[in-house]
Coordinates of C-alpha atoms and ligand atoms in Angstrom, one line a residue:
M227 CA 32.2 -30.5 15.8
S228 CA 31.8 -27.2 14.0
N229 CA 29.3 -24.6 14.9
L230 CA 27.7 -24.9 11.4
A231 CA 24.2 -26.3 11.5
G232 CA 21.2 -27.1 9.4
I233 CA 17.7 -26.9 10.7
D234 CA 14.5 -28.5 9.4
L235 CA 11.8 -26.2 10.8
G236 CA 8.8 -28.5 10.1
T237 CA 5.1 -28.1 10.6
T238 CA 4.9 -30.9 13.1
F239 CA 8.5 -31.8 13.9
S240 CA 11.8 -30.0 13.7
A241 CA 15.4 -31.2 13.8
I242 CA 18.9 -29.8 13.9
A243 CA 22.1 -31.3 12.5
I244 CA 25.6 -30.1 12.7
L245 CA 28.6 -30.7 10.6
N246 CA 31.3 -32.8 12.2
D247 CA 35.1 -32.2 11.8
I248 CA 35.2 -34.1 8.5
G249 CA 32.2 -32.4 6.9
K250 CA 29.6 -35.1 7.7
A251 CA 26.3 -34.0 9.0
E252 CA 25.0 -35.5 12.3
I253 CA 21.6 -35.1 14.0
V254 CA 21.9 -33.6 17.5
P255 CA 19.3 -35.0 19.9
N256 CA 17.4 -32.5 22.0
A257 CA 17.6 -32.2 25.8
E258 CA 15.1 -35.0 26.1
G259 CA 17.3 -37.3 24.1
E260 CA 15.0 -37.3 21.0
R261 CA 16.4 -36.8 17.5
I262 CA 13.3 -34.8 16.4
T263 CA 11.4 -32.2 18.4
P264 CA 7.7 -31.6 18.0
S265 CA 7.1 -28.0 16.6
A266 CA 4.8 -27.4 19.5
I267 CA 4.7 -24.5 22.0
Y268 CA 3.0 -24.2 25.4
F269 CA 3.0 -21.0 27.4
D270 CA 3.3 -22.0 31.1
D271 CA 0.2 -21.1 33.2
A272 CA 2.1 -20.6 36.4
D273 CA 5.1 -18.5 35.1
S274 CA 4.4 -16.5 32.0
S275 CA 8.1 -16.0 31.3
I276 CA 8.5 -19.7 30.7
I277 CA 7.7 -21.2 27.4
R278 CA 7.7 -25.0 26.8
V279 CA 8.7 -26.3 23.4
G280 CA 8.6 -29.9 22.2
I281 CA 7.1 -33.0 23.7
E282 CA 6.2 -31.2 27.0
A283 CA 4.2 -28.7 25.0
V284 CA 2.4 -31.5 23.2
N285 CA 1.6 -33.2 26.4
S286 CA 0.4 -30.0 28.1
R287 CA -1.9 -29.0 25.2
H288 CA -4.9 -30.8 26.5
L289 CA -4.7 -28.9 29.8
N290 CA -5.2 -25.5 28.1
P291 CA -5.4 -25.4 24.3
D292 CA -5.6 -21.6 24.4
R293 CA -2.0 -21.4 25.7
S294 CA -0.8 -23.9 23.1
V295 CA 0.5 -23.5 19.5
R296 CA 1.0 -26.2 16.9
W297 CA 1.5 -26.1 13.1
I298 CA 2.6 -22.5 13.1
K299 CA 4.5 -23.1 9.9
R300 CA 1.1 -23.0 8.1
H301 CA 0.9 -19.3 9.1
I302 CA 4.5 -18.2 8.5
G303 CA 4.5 -15.0 6.4
D304 CA 0.9 -14.3 7.2
T305 CA 1.0 -10.6 8.3
D306 CA -2.5 -10.7 9.8
Y307 CA -2.0 -13.7 12.1
R308 CA -1.5 -12.9 15.8
L309 CA -1.8 -15.0 18.9
S310 CA -2.6 -13.1 22.0
I311 CA -1.1 -14.6 25.2
D312 CA -0.9 -12.7 28.5
G313 CA -1.3 -9.4 26.7
K314 CA 1.4 -10.0 24.1
D315 CA 0.4 -10.4 20.4
W316 CA 2.7 -13.1 19.0
T317 CA 3.5 -13.1 15.3
P318 CA 4.2 -16.4 13.4
Q319 CA 7.9 -15.4 13.1
E320 CA 8.2 -14.8 16.9
L321 CA 6.4 -18.2 17.6
S322 CA 8.7 -20.0 15.1
S323 CA 11.7 -18.4 16.7
L324 CA 10.8 -20.1 20.0
I325 CA 11.1 -23.5 18.3
L326 CA 14.4 -22.5 16.8
K327 CA 15.6 -21.2 20.1
K328 CA 14.9 -24.6 21.8
L329 CA 16.9 -26.4 19.0
K330 CA 19.8 -24.0 19.2
Q331 CA 19.8 -24.2 23.0
D332 CA 19.7 -28.0 23.2
A333 CA 22.3 -28.5 20.4
G334 CA 24.6 -26.1 22.2
I335 CA 24.7 -28.1 25.4
E336 CA 27.4 -30.6 24.2
N337 CA 28.6 -28.8 21.1
G338 CA 29.2 -25.2 22.1
E339 CA 27.2 -22.3 20.8
I340 CA 25.5 -22.9 17.4
T341 CA 25.9 -19.7 15.3
D342 CA 25.7 -20.1 11.6
V343 CA 22.7 -22.0 10.2
V344 CA 20.9 -22.8 7.1
I345 CA 17.1 -23.3 7.6
S346 CA 15.1 -25.4 5.2
V347 CA 11.8 -24.2 3.7
P348 CA 9.4 -25.9 1.3
A349 CA 10.5 -25.4 -2.3
H350 CA 7.3 -23.6 -3.3
F351 CA 7.5 -21.0 -0.4
D352 CA 7.3 -17.5 -1.8
E353 CA 9.7 -14.6 -0.9
T354 CA 7.5 -13.5 2.1
R355 CA 7.5 -16.9 3.7
R356 CA 11.2 -17.3 3.1
K357 CA 12.0 -13.9 4.6
A358 CA 9.7 -14.6 7.6
T359 CA 11.6 -17.9 8.2
M360 CA 14.9 -16.1 8.1
D361 CA 13.6 -13.5 10.5
A362 CA 12.5 -16.2 12.9
G363 CA 16.1 -17.5 12.9
T364 CA 17.5 -14.1 13.6
M365 CA 15.0 -13.6 16.4
A366 CA 16.2 -16.9 17.9
G367 CA 19.8 -15.4 18.1
L368 CA 21.0 -17.4 15.0
N369 CA 23.0 -16.1 12.1
V370 CA 21.0 -17.4 9.2
I371 CA 23.6 -17.8 6.4
G372 CA 21.1 -19.2 4.0
I373 CA 17.8 -20.9 3.2
V374 CA 17.6 -24.2 1.4
N375 CA 14.6 -25.9 -0.2
E376 CA 13.6 -29.0 1.7
P377 CA 13.7 -31.4 -1.2
V378 CA 17.0 -30.0 -2.3
A379 CA 18.4 -30.6 1.2
A380 CA 17.0 -34.2 1.2
A381 CA 18.7 -34.7 -2.2
L382 CA 22.0 -33.2 -1.0
Y383 CA 22.0 -35.6 1.9
Y384 CA 21.1 -38.7 -0.3
A385 CA 23.5 -37.8 -3.1
T386 CA 26.4 -37.3 -0.8
T387 CA 25.9 -40.4 1.3
H388 CA 24.2 -42.9 -0.9
N389 CA 24.6 -44.4 -4.3
V390 CA 22.3 -42.1 -6.3
A391 CA 22.8 -41.3 -9.9
G392 CA 20.8 -40.1 -12.9
R393 CA 17.4 -38.5 -13.0
V394 CA 16.0 -38.4 -9.4
L395 CA 12.6 -37.4 -8.1
V396 CA 12.3 -36.3 -4.4
Y397 CA 8.8 -36.8 -3.0
D398 CA 8.6 -34.9 0.2
L399 CA 5.3 -35.2 2.2
G400 CA 5.7 -33.8 5.7
G401 CA 3.4 -32.7 8.4
G402 CA 1.9 -29.7 6.6
T403 CA 3.5 -29.3 3.2
F404 CA 4.1 -31.3 0.0
D405 CA 7.0 -30.7 -2.4
V406 CA 8.2 -32.7 -5.4
T407 CA 11.5 -31.9 -7.1
M408 CA 13.3 -33.4 -10.1
L409 CA 17.1 -33.3 -10.2
D410 CA 20.0 -34.8 -12.1
V411 CA 22.8 -36.3 -10.1
K412 CA 26.2 -37.3 -11.3
D413 CA 28.7 -38.3 -8.6
K414 CA 28.3 -35.4 -6.1
D415 CA 27.2 -33.0 -8.8
I416 CA 23.5 -32.1 -8.2
Q417 CA 21.5 -30.1 -10.7
I418 CA 18.0 -29.2 -9.7
V419 CA 15.7 -29.3 -12.7
C420 CA 12.3 -28.1 -11.3
S421 CA 10.1 -28.1 -8.3
Q422 CA 6.4 -28.1 -7.5
G423 CA 4.5 -28.0 -4.2
D424 CA 1.4 -27.4 -2.1
H425 CA 1.8 -25.5 1.1
A426 CA -1.4 -26.8 2.6
L427 CA -1.1 -30.6 2.1
G428 CA 0.5 -32.8 4.7
G429 CA 0.1 -35.1 7.7
I430 CA -2.3 -32.8 9.6
D431 CA -4.8 -33.0 6.7
F432 CA -4.7 -36.9 7.0
D433 CA -5.2 -36.6 10.8
R434 CA -8.2 -34.3 10.1
K435 CA -9.8 -37.0 7.9
I436 CA -9.5 -39.5 10.8
L437 CA -10.9 -37.0 13.2
E438 CA -13.9 -36.5 10.9
M439 CA -14.4 -40.3 10.9
F440 CA -14.3 -40.4 14.7
E441 CA -16.9 -37.7 14.9
Q442 CA -19.1 -39.2 12.2
G443 CA -18.9 -42.7 13.7
Y444 CA -19.9 -41.4 17.1
K445 CA -22.7 -39.4 15.7
D446 CA -24.1 -42.3 13.7
H447 CA -23.9 -44.5 16.8
H448 CA -25.1 -42.2 19.6
D449 CA -26.8 -39.4 17.7
S450 CA -24.7 -37.0 19.7
E451 CA -21.5 -34.9 19.3
L452 CA -18.2 -36.6 20.3
I453 CA -16.4 -33.3 20.9
S454 CA -17.8 -30.5 23.0
C455 CA -14.8 -28.3 23.9
R456 CA -11.3 -27.4 22.7
E457 CA -9.6 -29.6 25.3
E458 CA -11.4 -32.6 23.9
R459 CA -10.6 -31.6 20.3
A460 CA -6.9 -31.4 21.2
K461 CA -7.1 -34.9 22.7
Y462 CA -8.8 -36.4 19.7
E463 CA -6.4 -34.6 17.3
D464 CA -3.6 -36.6 19.0
E465 CA -5.7 -39.8 18.9
A466 CA -6.3 -39.3 15.2
E467 CA -2.6 -38.9 14.5
D468 CA -1.8 -42.0 16.6
A469 CA -4.5 -43.9 14.7
K470 CA -3.0 -42.8 11.3
K471 CA 0.5 -44.0 12.3
T472 CA -0.9 -47.3 13.4
L473 CA -2.6 -47.7 10.0
S474 CA 0.9 -47.5 8.4
R475 CA 1.8 -50.7 10.3
R476 CA -1.6 -52.5 10.5
D477 CA -4.7 -53.2 8.4
A478 CA -7.0 -51.7 11.0
V479 CA -7.0 -49.6 14.2
K480 CA -9.4 -49.6 17.2
K481 CA -10.0 -46.6 19.5
M482 CA -12.3 -46.0 22.4
L483 CA -14.4 -42.8 21.9
Y484 CA -15.8 -41.1 25.1
G485 CA -18.5 -38.6 24.3
Q486 CA -21.3 -37.2 26.5
A487 CA -23.7 -39.9 25.4
G488 CA -21.4 -42.7 26.5
S489 CA -18.4 -44.6 25.2
M490 CA -18.0 -46.8 22.1
R491 CA -15.4 -48.9 20.4
F492 CA -14.6 -47.6 16.9
E493 CA -12.6 -49.3 14.2
I494 CA -11.1 -47.9 11.0
S495 CA -9.6 -50.1 8.4
R496 CA -6.6 -49.1 6.3
Q497 CA -8.9 -49.3 3.2
Q498 CA -11.4 -46.9 4.7
F499 CA -8.6 -44.5 5.6
E500 CA -7.1 -44.7 2.1
E501 CA -10.5 -44.0 0.6
A502 CA -11.0 -41.0 2.8
I503 CA -7.6 -39.5 1.9
E504 CA -7.8 -40.3 -1.8
P505 CA -8.6 -36.7 -2.9
L506 CA -5.5 -35.5 -1.0
I507 CA -3.2 -38.2 -2.4
S508 CA -4.6 -37.4 -5.9
R509 CA -3.3 -33.8 -5.4
T510 CA 0.2 -35.2 -5.0
D511 CA -0.3 -37.4 -8.1
I512 CA -1.2 -34.3 -10.1
L513 CA 1.9 -32.4 -9.0
V514 CA 4.1 -35.4 -9.9
E515 CA 2.6 -35.3 -13.4
V516 CA 3.2 -31.6 -13.6
I517 CA 6.8 -32.0 -12.6
L518 CA 7.4 -34.7 -15.2
E519 CA 5.9 -32.4 -17.8
E520 CA 8.0 -29.4 -16.6
A521 CA 11.2 -31.6 -16.7
G522 CA 10.2 -32.8 -20.2
C523 CA 10.4 -36.5 -19.3
K524 CA 8.3 -39.6 -18.7
A525 CA 8.0 -41.7 -15.6
T526 CA 10.2 -44.3 -17.3
D527 CA 13.1 -41.8 -17.5
V528 CA 13.3 -41.4 -13.7
N529 CA 16.1 -43.6 -12.2
K530 CA 15.3 -43.1 -8.5
V531 CA 12.6 -41.8 -6.3
I532 CA 13.6 -40.6 -2.9
L533 CA 11.2 -40.1 0.0
A534 CA 11.4 -37.4 2.6
G535 CA 8.9 -36.4 5.3
G536 CA 7.1 -38.5 7.9
S537 CA 3.9 -38.9 5.9
T538 CA 5.8 -40.9 3.2
R539 CA 5.6 -43.8 5.8
M540 CA 2.0 -44.3 4.7
P541 CA 1.8 -47.5 2.6
V542 CA -0.5 -45.8 0.1
V543 CA 2.2 -43.3 -0.9
R544 CA 4.8 -46.0 -1.5
K545 CA 2.3 -48.1 -3.4
R546 CA 1.3 -45.3 -5.7
L547 CA 4.9 -44.3 -6.4
Q548 CA 5.8 -47.9 -7.2
Q549 CA 2.8 -48.1 -9.6
K550 CA 3.8 -44.9 -11.3
F551 CA 7.5 -45.5 -11.7
G552 CA 7.6 -49.3 -11.8
F553 CA 10.1 -49.6 -8.9
A554 CA 10.0 -49.0 -5.2
P555 CA 11.1 -45.6 -3.8
E556 CA 14.3 -45.3 -1.8
I557 CA 13.6 -45.7 1.9
A558 CA 17.1 -46.3 3.2
V559 CA 17.4 -43.5 5.7
N560 CA 15.2 -41.9 8.2
V561 CA 12.7 -39.7 6.3
D562 CA 12.4 -37.4 9.3
E563 CA 16.1 -36.5 9.4
C564 CA 17.4 -36.2 5.9
V565 CA 16.2 -32.6 5.4
A566 CA 18.1 -31.3 8.5
L567 CA 21.2 -33.4 7.5
G568 CA 21.1 -31.9 4.0
A569 CA 20.6 -28.4 5.4
A570 CA 23.8 -28.8 7.5
I571 CA 25.7 -29.8 4.3
Q572 CA 24.3 -26.7 2.6
A573 CA 25.5 -24.6 5.6
G574 CA 29.0 -26.0 5.0
L575 CA 28.8 -25.4 1.2
T576 CA 27.6 -21.8 1.8
K577 CA 30.4 -21.1 4.3
L578 CA 33.0 -22.6 2.0
K579 CA 31.8 -20.3 -0.8
D580 CA 31.4 -17.1 1.2
E581 CA 34.2 -17.4 3.8
P582 CA 36.5 -20.2 2.9
D583 CA 39.2 -19.1 5.3
K584 CA 36.8 -19.5 8.2
I585 CA 36.2 -23.2 7.6
S586 CA 38.4 -26.0 8.9
A587 CA 40.5 -28.1 6.5
G588 CA 38.6 -31.2 7.5
I589 CA 35.2 -29.8 6.6
S590 CA 36.4 -28.2 3.3
G591 CA 38.1 -31.6 2.4
G592 CA 34.8 -33.4 3.1
L593 CA 32.7 -31.1 1.0
K594 CA 35.1 -30.3 -1.8
D595 CA 33.6 -32.4 -4.5
V596 CA 29.9 -31.5 -3.8
R597 CA 28.4 -29.2 -6.3
L598 CA 24.8 -28.0 -6.2
K599 CA 23.2 -26.1 -9.0
D600 CA 19.8 -24.7 -8.1
V601 CA 17.1 -23.0 -10.2
C602 CA 14.7 -20.1 -9.7
N603 CA 11.7 -21.4 -7.8
H604 CA 9.3 -18.8 -9.1
S605 CA 8.9 -16.6 -12.2
Y606 CA 9.8 -13.0 -11.7
G607 CA 8.4 -10.2 -13.9
T608 CA 7.2 -6.7 -14.1
I609 CA 3.9 -5.0 -14.8
C610 CA 3.5 -3.3 -18.1
A611 CA 0.6 -2.0 -20.4
P612 CA 1.2 -3.0 -24.0
K613 CA -1.3 -1.8 -26.6
D614 CA -3.7 -4.5 -27.9
R615 CA -3.2 -4.6 -31.7
Q616 CA -6.9 -5.3 -32.4
T617 CA -8.6 -2.9 -30.0
G618 CA -5.9 -0.2 -29.7
Q619 CA -6.5 -0.2 -25.9
Y620 CA -3.7 -0.5 -23.3
V621 CA -4.0 -3.8 -21.4
V622 CA -2.2 -4.1 -18.0
E623 CA -0.4 -7.4 -17.7
N624 CA 2.4 -9.1 -15.8
R625 CA 5.3 -9.9 -18.2
I626 CA 7.7 -12.6 -17.0
I627 CA 11.4 -11.7 -17.3
L628 CA 13.0 -14.5 -15.4
P629 CA 11.0 -17.7 -15.9
K630 CA 10.6 -20.4 -13.2
N631 CA 13.3 -23.1 -13.2
T632 CA 16.0 -21.0 -14.9
P633 CA 19.3 -22.4 -13.7
L634 CA 21.2 -20.1 -11.3
P635 CA 23.1 -17.8 -11.7
C636 CA 21.1 -16.2 -14.4
E637 CA 20.4 -12.8 -16.1
K638 CA 17.6 -11.9 -18.6
S639 CA 16.5 -8.6 -20.2
Q640 CA 13.4 -7.2 -21.9
Q641 CA 12.6 -3.9 -23.5
F642 CA 9.6 -1.7 -22.6
Y643 CA 8.6 1.7 -23.8
T644 CA 7.2 4.9 -22.1
M645 CA 3.5 5.4 -22.7
V646 CA 2.9 9.2 -23.0
D647 CA 4.6 12.3 -24.2
G648 CA 6.5 14.1 -21.5
Q649 CA 6.4 11.1 -19.1
T650 CA 8.7 11.9 -16.2
Q651 CA 7.9 9.0 -13.9
L652 CA 7.6 5.3 -14.3
E653 CA 6.1 3.1 -11.6
V654 CA 8.2 -0.1 -11.7
T655 CA 6.9 -3.2 -10.0
V656 CA 8.8 -6.5 -9.5
T657 CA 6.4 -9.4 -9.4
Q658 CA 6.6 -13.0 -8.4
G659 CA 4.3 -15.6 -10.0
E660 CA 3.3 -17.2 -13.2
D661 CA 0.1 -15.5 -14.2
T662 CA -0.2 -12.7 -16.8
D663 CA -3.0 -11.1 -14.7
P664 CA -1.3 -8.7 -12.2
D665 CA -4.0 -9.6 -9.6
Y666 CA -2.8 -13.2 -9.4
V667 CA 0.9 -12.5 -8.7
N668 CA 2.8 -11.2 -5.7
K669 CA 4.2 -7.6 -6.0
I670 CA 7.4 -7.9 -4.2
A671 CA 8.9 -4.4 -4.8
T672 CA 7.4 -1.2 -6.2
E673 CA 9.5 1.9 -6.9
V674 CA 9.2 5.2 -8.9
F675 CA 11.8 5.7 -11.6
E676 CA 12.3 9.4 -12.4
L677 CA 12.8 10.1 -16.1
P678 CA 14.2 13.1 -18.0
P679 CA 11.5 15.7 -19.1
D680 CA 10.2 16.9 -22.5
R681 CA 10.4 13.6 -24.5
P682 CA 7.9 12.0 -26.8
A683 CA 6.3 8.7 -25.8
G684 CA 7.9 5.4 -26.8
R685 CA 11.3 5.9 -25.1
P686 CA 13.0 2.5 -24.6
I687 CA 13.4 1.2 -21.0
K688 CA 15.5 -1.9 -20.7
V689 CA 14.6 -4.2 -17.7
T690 CA 17.3 -6.7 -16.6
Y691 CA 16.8 -9.2 -13.8
S692 CA 19.6 -11.3 -12.4
Y693 CA 19.5 -13.9 -9.7
D694 CA 22.6 -15.3 -8.0
T695 CA 23.2 -18.6 -6.3
N696 CA 22.7 -17.0 -2.8
Q697 CA 19.0 -16.4 -3.8
R698 CA 19.8 -12.7 -4.2
M699 CA 17.9 -10.9 -7.0
H700 CA 19.1 -7.7 -8.7
C701 CA 16.8 -5.7 -11.0
R702 CA 17.9 -2.9 -13.2
F703 CA 15.6 -0.5 -15.0
E704 CA 17.5 1.5 -17.6
D705 CA 16.4 4.5 -19.6
E706 CA 18.4 3.7 -22.7
E707 CA 18.4 7.3 -24.1
S708 CA 19.8 9.0 -21.0
G709 CA 21.6 6.1 -19.6
K710 CA 19.8 6.7 -16.3
N711 CA 19.3 3.6 -14.1
L712 CA 17.1 2.5 -11.2
E713 CA 18.5 -0.5 -9.4
V714 CA 16.4 -2.6 -7.1
D715 CA 18.8 -4.9 -5.2
F716 CA 17.2 -7.5 -3.2
C717 CA 17.8 -10.3 -0.9
I718 CA 14.9 -12.7 -0.2
G719 CA 11.8 -10.6 0.6
A720 CA 13.8 -7.3 1.3
N721 CA 10.6 -5.4 0.6
D722 CA 8.8 -7.1 3.5
E723 CA 7.7 -4.9 6.4
L724 CA 10.3 -6.0 8.9
T725 CA 13.7 -4.4 8.4
R726 CA 16.9 -5.9 9.8
A727 CA 16.8 -3.4 12.7
D728 CA 13.2 -4.4 13.5
V729 CA 14.2 -8.1 13.5
E730 CA 17.2 -7.5 15.8
Q731 CA 15.0 -5.4 18.1
K732 CA 12.5 -8.3 18.3
A733 CA 15.3 -10.7 19.0
Q734 CA 16.3 -8.4 22.0
E735 CA 12.7 -8.4 23.3
L736 CA 12.5 -12.2 23.1
V737 CA 15.6 -12.7 25.2
S738 CA 13.5 -12.3 28.4
F739 CA 11.4 -15.3 27.5
K740 CA 12.9 -18.6 28.8
V741 CA 12.4 -21.5 26.5
E742 CA 12.5 -25.0 28.0
Ligands
AMP14 P1 7.8 -34.3 9.1 O1 7.2 -32.9 9.0 O2 8.5 -34.7 7.9 O3 8.4 -34.6 10.4 O4 6.5 -35.2 9.1 C1 5.6 -35.3 10.1 C2 4.4 -35.9 9.7 O5 4.6 -37.3 9.4 C3 3.3 -35.9 10.8 O6 2.1 -35.5 10.3 C4 3.3 -37.3 11.3 O7 2.0 -37.6 11.8 C5 3.6 -38.0 10.0 N1 4.0 -39.4 10.3 C6 5.1 -39.8 11.0 N2 5.2 -41.1 11.1 C7 4.1 -41.6 10.4 C8 3.6 -42.9 10.1 N3 4.2 -44.0 10.6 N4 2.6 -43.0 9.3 C9 1.9 -41.9 8.8 N5 2.3 -40.7 9.1 C10 3.4 -40.5 9.8

């Protein structure tokens, strides 16, 4: 086995896969013998230096929900989120690093230390969330050699292990996020065409619908609240998830509800559940439509639909996709594992490209025919103030320079002009987002470009953005008259508040916490 790994850091479950000696990815079970690990954390009551991660954390949650964390992926990149435990304020990156630490630790038991990893993220994650995920990896003592989009990882796994060819749609509905990606596959050549997603749509939203049905059913019957404290809520959240999974196998599920006004039997049919989640499923339908439009094709042009993510086990998902595309989606492999497996393949490809002499002949032989061509997942632009021809007023707008879905590597330029006589400074902003209104895009870098003095307005400034296959962006602002340049070089989220030194210091601080 190599020490190259891929990690699927999921909202509800996480998994780790490593590359074997011939470049095939294999899931490594955790210390409990399970192939996937709940992304759940519990801070031990008795010994505050011990942190439980995985199934034990799920089981302990009812004892003290205040010391438990689930679904932290929904908060990753949120700079305001803090969880205070025993006097320490935990950030989403630090909490996610505990899950990664458990995966690294367990995978290392039989395979030696895991060092170089690729971590998967939803395709629609912005720079801040991607950087936060990488930081979590570094804090866990991992060397994060790359980030891969979850549907791309799933496609990499399918395309290299199954008979997949032509236009392929990956429908990835996990615990907390939804992604849909279109790609073209020819042999082991994979070309990503476009991606869409919703970072707040997944299994936990379906669980919430069931929980609402429990609460409403109890209220209707007993005229009283079912849930009166956080411990009970935690218990019924788990019951709701269990009921949802049962409804993937059976037409109805029965549960006992125990509230303060007495107990009751409660039944939910699959039809009732599907009606309740219809607005959520419709959101995935809309994104499938958008992706078809972005890819410039019709449903009948799609040759294969691949499923990833545990929520695709719901029959309604499969039924809807079959209706839309006229054939059943591909369900050959475990939907919970394909993202981690694909991320491990991506780790091998990254290492092969960046440090080919550090990879064994077996692995490079196994991966030599695999080619992945990705696209920009977002649009990148800059803020400018062109004059409105009709009103003569300057209007501040976001101008896109690198459009979303441009194949990588890519480079694009546009020309802008200084606005006033004697202008010696230009505030340059790099934006991420589709909108022309600057208020609706992320400002991912802002710098001041010093210009020569004593010149009239209207001096040309050439702005060039390039994006390489390692997700590194380079921006050049060039004053064409003087030849003066301002370069903004940037790896994913380099403008984020945490520098590499900060992250490494956090990693040191976290060493004292024992993860079990
Ligand atoms: P993932 O993040 O891909 O591991 O997906 C986890 C989500 O899949 C969780 O919300 C699970 O409740 C959900 N899930 C797993 N198995 C099933 C099932 N049989 N039916 C419905 N949802 C499921």
